[in-house]
Coordinates of C-alpha atoms in Angstrom, one line a residue:
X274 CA 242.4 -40.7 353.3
X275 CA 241.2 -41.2 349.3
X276 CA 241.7 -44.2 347.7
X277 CA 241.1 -45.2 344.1
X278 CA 237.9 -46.5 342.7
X279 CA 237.7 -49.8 341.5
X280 CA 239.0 -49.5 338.0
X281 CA 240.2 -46.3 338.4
X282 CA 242.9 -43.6 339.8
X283 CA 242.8 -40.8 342.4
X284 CA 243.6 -37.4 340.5
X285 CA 247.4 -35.7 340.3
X286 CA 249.0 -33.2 339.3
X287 CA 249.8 -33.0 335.4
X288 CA 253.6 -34.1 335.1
X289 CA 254.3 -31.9 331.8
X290 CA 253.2 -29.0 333.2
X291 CA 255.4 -29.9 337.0
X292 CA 258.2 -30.2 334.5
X293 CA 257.7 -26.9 333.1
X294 CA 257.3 -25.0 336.3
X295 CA 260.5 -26.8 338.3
X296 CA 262.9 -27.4 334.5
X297 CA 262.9 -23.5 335.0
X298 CA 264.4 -23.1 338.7
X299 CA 266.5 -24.7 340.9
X300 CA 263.4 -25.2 343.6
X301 CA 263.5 -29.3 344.3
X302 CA 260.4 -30.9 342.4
X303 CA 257.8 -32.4 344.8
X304 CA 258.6 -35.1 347.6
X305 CA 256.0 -37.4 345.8
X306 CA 258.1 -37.8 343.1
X307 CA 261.1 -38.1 345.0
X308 CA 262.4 -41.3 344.4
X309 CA 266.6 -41.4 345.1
X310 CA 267.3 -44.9 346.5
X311 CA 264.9 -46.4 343.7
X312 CA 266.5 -44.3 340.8
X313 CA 270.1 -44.9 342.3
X314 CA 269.8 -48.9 341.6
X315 CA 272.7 -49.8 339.5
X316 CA 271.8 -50.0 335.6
X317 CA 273.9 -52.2 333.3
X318 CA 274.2 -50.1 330.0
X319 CA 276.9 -52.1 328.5
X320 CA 275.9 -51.9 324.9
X321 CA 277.0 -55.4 323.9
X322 CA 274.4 -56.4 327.2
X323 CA 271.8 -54.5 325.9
X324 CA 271.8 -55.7 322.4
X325 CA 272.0 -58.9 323.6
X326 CA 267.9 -59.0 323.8
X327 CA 267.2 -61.3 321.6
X328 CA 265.7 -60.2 318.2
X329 CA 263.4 -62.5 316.5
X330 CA 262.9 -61.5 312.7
X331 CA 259.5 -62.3 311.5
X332 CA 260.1 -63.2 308.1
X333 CA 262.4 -65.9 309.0
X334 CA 259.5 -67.2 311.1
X335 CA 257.3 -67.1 307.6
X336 CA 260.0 -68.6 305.4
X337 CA 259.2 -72.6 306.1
X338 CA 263.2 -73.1 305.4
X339 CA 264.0 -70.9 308.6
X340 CA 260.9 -71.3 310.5
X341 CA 261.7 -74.3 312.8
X342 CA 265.0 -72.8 314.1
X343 CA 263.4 -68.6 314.8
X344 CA 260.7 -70.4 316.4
X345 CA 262.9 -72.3 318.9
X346 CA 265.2 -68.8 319.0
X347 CA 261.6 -66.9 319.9
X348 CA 260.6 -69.8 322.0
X349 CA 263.9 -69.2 324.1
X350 CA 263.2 -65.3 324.3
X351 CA 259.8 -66.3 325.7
X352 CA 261.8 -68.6 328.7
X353 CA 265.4 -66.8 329.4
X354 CA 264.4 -62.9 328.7
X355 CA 260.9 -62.5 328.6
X356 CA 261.8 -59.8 325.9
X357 CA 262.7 -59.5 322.8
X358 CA 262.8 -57.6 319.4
X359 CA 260.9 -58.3 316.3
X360 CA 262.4 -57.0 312.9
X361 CA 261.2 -57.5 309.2
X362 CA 257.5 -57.4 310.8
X363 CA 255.6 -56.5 307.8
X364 CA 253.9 -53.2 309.8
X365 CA 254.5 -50.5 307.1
X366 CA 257.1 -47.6 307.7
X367 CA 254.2 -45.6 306.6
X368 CA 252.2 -46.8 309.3
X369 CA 254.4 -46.4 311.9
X370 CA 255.5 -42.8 311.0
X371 CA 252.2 -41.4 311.0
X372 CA 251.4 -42.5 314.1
X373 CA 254.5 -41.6 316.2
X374 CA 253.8 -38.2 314.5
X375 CA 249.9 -37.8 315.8
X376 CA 251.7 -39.0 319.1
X377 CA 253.9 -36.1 319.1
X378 CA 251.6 -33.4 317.8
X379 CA 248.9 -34.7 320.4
X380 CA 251.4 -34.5 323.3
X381 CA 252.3 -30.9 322.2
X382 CA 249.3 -29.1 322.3
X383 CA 248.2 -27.2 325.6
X384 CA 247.6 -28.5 328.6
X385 CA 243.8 -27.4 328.5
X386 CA 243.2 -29.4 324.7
X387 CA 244.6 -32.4 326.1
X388 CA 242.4 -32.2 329.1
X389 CA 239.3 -32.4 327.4
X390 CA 240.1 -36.3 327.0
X391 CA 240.8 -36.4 330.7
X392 CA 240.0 -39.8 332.6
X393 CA 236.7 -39.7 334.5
X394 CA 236.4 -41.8 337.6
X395 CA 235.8 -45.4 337.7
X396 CA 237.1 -45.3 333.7
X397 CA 240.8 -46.1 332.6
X398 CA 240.7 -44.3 329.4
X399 CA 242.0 -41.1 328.4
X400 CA 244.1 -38.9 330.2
X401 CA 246.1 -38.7 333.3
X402 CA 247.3 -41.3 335.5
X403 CA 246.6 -44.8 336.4
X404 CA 247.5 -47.1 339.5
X405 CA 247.3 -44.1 342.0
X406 CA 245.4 -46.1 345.0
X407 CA 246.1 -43.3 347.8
X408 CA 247.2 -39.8 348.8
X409 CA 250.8 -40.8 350.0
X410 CA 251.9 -42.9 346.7
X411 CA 255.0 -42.0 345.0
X412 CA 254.2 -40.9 341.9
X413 CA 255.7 -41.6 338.2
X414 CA 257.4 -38.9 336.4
X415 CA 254.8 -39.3 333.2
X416 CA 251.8 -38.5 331.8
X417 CA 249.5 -41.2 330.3
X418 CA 246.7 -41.1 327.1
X419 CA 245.0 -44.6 327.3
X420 CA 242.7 -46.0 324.7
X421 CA 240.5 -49.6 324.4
X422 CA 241.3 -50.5 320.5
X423 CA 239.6 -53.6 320.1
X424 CA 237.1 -54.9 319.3
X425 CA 235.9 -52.2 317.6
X426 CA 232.4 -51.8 318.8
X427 CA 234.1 -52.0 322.4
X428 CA 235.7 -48.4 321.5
X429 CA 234.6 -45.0 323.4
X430 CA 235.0 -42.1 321.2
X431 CA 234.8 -39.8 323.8
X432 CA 238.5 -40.1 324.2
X433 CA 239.4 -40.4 320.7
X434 CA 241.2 -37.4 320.0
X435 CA 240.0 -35.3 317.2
X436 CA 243.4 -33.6 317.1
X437 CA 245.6 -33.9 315.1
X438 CA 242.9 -34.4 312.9
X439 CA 244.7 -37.8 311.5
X440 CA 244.7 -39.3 314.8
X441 CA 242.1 -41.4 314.7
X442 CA 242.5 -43.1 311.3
X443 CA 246.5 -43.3 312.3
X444 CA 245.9 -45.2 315.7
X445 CA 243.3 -47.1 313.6
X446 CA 245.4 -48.5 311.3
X447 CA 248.6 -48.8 313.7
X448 CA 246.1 -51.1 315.7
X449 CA 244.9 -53.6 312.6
X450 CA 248.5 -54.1 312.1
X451 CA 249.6 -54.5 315.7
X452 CA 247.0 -57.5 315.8
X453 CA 248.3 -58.8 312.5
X454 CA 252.0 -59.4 314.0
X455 CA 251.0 -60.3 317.5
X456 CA 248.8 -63.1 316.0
X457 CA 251.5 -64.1 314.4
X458 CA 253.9 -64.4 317.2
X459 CA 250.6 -66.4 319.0
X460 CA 250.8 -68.9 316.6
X461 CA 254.1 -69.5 316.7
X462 CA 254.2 -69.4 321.0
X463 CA 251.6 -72.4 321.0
X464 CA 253.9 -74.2 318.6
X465 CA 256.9 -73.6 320.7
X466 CA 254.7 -74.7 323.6
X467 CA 253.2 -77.6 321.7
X468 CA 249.8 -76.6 322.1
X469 CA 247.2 -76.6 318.9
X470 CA 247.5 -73.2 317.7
X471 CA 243.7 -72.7 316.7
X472 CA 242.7 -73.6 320.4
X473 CA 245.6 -71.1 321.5
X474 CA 244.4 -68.2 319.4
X475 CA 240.9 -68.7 320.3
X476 CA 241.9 -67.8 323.7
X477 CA 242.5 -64.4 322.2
X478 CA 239.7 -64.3 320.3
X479 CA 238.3 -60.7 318.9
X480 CA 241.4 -59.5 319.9
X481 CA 240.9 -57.9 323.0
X482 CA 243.9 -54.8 322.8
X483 CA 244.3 -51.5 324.3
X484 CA 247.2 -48.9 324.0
X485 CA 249.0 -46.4 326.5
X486 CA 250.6 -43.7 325.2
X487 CA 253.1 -42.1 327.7
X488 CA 254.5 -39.0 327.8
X489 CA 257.8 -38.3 329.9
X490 CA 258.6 -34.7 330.3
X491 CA 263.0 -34.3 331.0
X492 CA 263.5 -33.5 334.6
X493 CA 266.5 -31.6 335.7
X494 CA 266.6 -34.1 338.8
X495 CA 266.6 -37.1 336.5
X496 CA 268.6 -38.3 338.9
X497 CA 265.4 -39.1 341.9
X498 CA 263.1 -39.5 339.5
X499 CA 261.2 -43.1 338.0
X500 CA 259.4 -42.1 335.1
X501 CA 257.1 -45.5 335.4
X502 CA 257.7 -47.7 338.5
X503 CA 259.0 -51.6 338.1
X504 CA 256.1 -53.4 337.3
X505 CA 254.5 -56.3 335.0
X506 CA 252.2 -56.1 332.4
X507 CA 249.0 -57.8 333.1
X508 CA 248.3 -58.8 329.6
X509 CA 249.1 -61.8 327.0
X510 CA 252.0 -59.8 325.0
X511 CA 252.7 -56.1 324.6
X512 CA 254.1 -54.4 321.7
X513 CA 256.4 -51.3 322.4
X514 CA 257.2 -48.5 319.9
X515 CA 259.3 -45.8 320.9
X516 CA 258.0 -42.5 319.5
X517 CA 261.0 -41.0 319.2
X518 CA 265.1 -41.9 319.9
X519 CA 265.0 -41.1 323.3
X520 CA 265.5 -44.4 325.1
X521 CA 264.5 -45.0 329.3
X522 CA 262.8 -48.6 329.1
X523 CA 265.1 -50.9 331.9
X524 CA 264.2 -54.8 332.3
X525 CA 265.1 -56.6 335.4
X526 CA 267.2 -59.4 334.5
X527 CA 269.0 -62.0 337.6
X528 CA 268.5 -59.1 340.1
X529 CA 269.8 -56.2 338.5
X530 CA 268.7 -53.9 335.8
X531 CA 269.6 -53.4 332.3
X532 CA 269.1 -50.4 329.8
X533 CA 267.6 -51.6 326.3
X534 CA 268.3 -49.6 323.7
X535 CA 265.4 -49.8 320.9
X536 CA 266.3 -51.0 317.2
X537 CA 265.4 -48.9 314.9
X538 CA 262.1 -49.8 312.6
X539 CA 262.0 -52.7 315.4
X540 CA 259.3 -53.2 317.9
X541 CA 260.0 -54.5 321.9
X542 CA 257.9 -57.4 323.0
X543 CA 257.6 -58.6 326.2
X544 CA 255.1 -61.6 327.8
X545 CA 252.4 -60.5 330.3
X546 CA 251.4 -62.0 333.5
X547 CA 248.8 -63.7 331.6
X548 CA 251.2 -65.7 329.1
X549 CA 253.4 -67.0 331.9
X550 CA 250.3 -68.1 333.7
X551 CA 248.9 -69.7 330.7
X552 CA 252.4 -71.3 330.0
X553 CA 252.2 -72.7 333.2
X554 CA 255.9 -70.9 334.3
X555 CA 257.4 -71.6 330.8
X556 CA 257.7 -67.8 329.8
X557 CA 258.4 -65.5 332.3
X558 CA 256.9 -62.0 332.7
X559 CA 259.4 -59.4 333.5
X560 CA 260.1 -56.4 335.6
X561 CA 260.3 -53.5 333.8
X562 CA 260.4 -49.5 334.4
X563 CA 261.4 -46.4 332.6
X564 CA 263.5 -43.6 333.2
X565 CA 263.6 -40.2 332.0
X566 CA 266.1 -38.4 330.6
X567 CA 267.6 -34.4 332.1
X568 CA 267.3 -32.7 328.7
X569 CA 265.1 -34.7 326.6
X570 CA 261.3 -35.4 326.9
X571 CA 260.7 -39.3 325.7
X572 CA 257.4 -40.8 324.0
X573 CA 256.5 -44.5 323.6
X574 CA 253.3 -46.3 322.8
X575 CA 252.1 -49.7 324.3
X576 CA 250.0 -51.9 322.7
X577 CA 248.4 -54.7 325.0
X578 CA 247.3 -57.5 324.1
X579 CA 244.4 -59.9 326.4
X580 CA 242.8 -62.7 326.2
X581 CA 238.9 -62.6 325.5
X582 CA 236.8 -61.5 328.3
X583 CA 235.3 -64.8 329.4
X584 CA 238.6 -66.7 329.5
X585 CA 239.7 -68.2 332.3
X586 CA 243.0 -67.3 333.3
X587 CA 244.9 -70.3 334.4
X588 CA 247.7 -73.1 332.9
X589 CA 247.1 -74.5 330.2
X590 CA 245.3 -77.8 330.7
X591 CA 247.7 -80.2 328.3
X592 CA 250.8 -78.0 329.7
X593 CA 249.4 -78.9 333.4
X594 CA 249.2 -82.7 332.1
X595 CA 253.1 -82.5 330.8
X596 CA 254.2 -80.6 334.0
X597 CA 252.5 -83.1 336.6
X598 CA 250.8 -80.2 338.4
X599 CA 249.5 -76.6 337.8
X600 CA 251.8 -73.9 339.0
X601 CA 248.9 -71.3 339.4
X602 CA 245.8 -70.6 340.6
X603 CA 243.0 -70.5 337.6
X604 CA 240.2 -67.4 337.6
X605 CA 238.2 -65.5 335.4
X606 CA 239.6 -62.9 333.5
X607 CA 237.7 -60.4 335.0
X608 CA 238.7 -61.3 338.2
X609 CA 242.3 -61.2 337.3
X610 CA 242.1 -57.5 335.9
X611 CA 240.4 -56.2 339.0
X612 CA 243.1 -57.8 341.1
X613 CA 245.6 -56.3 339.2
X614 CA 244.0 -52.8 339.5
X615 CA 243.5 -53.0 343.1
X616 CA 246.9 -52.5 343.9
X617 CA 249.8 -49.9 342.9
X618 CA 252.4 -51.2 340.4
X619 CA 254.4 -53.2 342.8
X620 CA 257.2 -55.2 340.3
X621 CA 256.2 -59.0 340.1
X622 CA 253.7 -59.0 343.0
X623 CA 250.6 -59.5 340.9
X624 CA 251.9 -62.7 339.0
X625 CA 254.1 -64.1 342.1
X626 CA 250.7 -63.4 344.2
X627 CA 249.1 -66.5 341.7
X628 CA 251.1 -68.8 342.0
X629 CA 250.0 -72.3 344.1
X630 CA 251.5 -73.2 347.2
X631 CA 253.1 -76.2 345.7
X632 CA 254.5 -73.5 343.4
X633 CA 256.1 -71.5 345.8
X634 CA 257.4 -74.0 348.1
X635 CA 259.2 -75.3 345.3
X636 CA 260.2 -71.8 344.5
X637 CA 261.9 -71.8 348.4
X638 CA 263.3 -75.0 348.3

């Protein structure tokens, strides 16, 4: 049986063109992608529910008259929801518009142009698939484009698209600002937390951010598909924009799930497995998956923000002080992504998998 490289993903078939094939007949898509008991779990999509994410506006955060109380509101994002939105940002409309359009134009051109930026083994950037780790996975209804933004010098141009022929200066751009605001929102976590903020942010220094862009192609069987399986993301915070008004993202929130519907002009923001370990438990990480839609393809972009390559990951030490014990184990980064790759997405298993044994026995109690 194949299994995965370290780092990497076996090869599948390419979703959009699956789509294409089976949107056309009434033949039953493939029984690796068959997923009914997963995509029958009940949704709450009670729109007063949904908007009930918090949403943390940025200028408030800016304007020293309003700044104490968002920070406390973004603080409480951070520990009840793990989400939130984030409005008045500063990222400019223009910004934002040309990239979801390079997005769409990119997604749309033939399966063979798109290919030329396929992944190659052992690498997770460009096109395809990640966290396939053997033949008899169930598969995501979705394809992926994945990029390393930052630092710069860290970039691979090899899977830079040269079309459309804006790409390259929009996802630029797009990622300057994306580090803008999500320094921001660092500075104001370590106040929240009560950490220095320079110490906090150097943490992060240089930046460290990479994107996934993910296509998911309408399925006629929407109804036993997952168009990305319940999982958490690995990194410090991730910015979500939707590429266009077609919304599947679902967070997992006391046991059951619950549709978000994106603002418009807003971005999503959720904490990583690396914030709450860092927070030592204060901010929680949450399950999240998306769904796709019978009619409708749906596009979004993920920016992910790490911490610097030699970090260790591990509580903070003056949080660990305050709490009287460390509620996870501490390792280098580098360590902590290749456990993370090792396995298939698998909800909160990662993070959960961290935690000390004092941790979890208080976790049982």
């Amino acid at each position: 049986m194949a299994h995965a490289e370290a780092g990497g993903s076996l090869p599948v078939p390419n979703v959009q063109a699956l789509a294409q094939t089976y949107n056309r007949s009434d033949e039953q898509i493939p029984e690796r992608y068959i997923r009914v008991e997963e995509a029958a779990e009940e949704v709450i999509i009670d729109h007063g529910i949904s908007s009930a994410i918090p949403i943390i506006d940025v200028s408030k955060l800016l304007d020293p008259d309003s700044s104490k109380e968002e920070c406390a509101k973004l603080g409480s994002a951070c520990r009840q929801w793990g989400f939130f939105q984030v409005i008045n940002h500063g990222v400019p409309n223009e910004v934002i518009s040309n990239f979801r359009n390079d997005i769409t134009e990119f997604f749309k051109q033939p399966l063979e142009s798109k290919k030329a930026y396929s992944m190659i083994p052992g690498n997770l950037q460009g096109y395809g698939q990640h966290f396939v780790v053997s033949e008899n996975q169930k598969l995501d209804w979705a394809d992926l484009f994945s990029l390393v933004l930052r630092p710069v010098d860290s970039r691979d141009m090899r899977f830079w698209p040269s079309h459309p022929p804006s790409f390259r200066n929009s996802i630029d751009r797009y990622s300057s600002e994306a580090a803008k605001l999500v320094s921001c929102l660092l500075k104001f976590l370590a106040v929240d937390m009560g950490v220095e903020p320079e110490s906090f942010l150097g943490i992060f220094r240089g930046q460290p951010q990479s994107m996934r862009m993910t296509y998911y192609p309408p399925c006629r069987q929407a109804d036993k598909v997952v168009g990305l399986s319940p999982h958490t993301d690995r990194m410090g915070l991730t910015l979500l924009l939707q590429a266009n008004d077609v919304q599947g993202l679902q967070i997992r929130k006391d046991g059951k799930w619950i549709a978000i519907n994106a603002l418009d002009g807003a971005f999503i923001v959720n904490i990583g497995d690396t914030l709450e370990i860092l927070s030592n438990g204060r901010y929680k990480s949450i399950e999240h998956r998306a769904m796709v839609h019978p009619t409708r393809e749906r596009m979004s972009a993920a920016v992910f923000h790490a911490v610097c390559g030699n970090a260790t990951v591990g509580p903070l030490p003056e949080l660990v002080k305050n709490d009287g014990e460390a509620r996870y184990s501490s390792m280098s980064y580098m360590d902590f992504v290749k456990r993370f790759f090792a396995a298939k997405l698998d909800g909160r298993g990662h993070v959960e998998s961290l935690k000390s044994s004092y941790s979890v026995e208080m976790d049982n109690a």
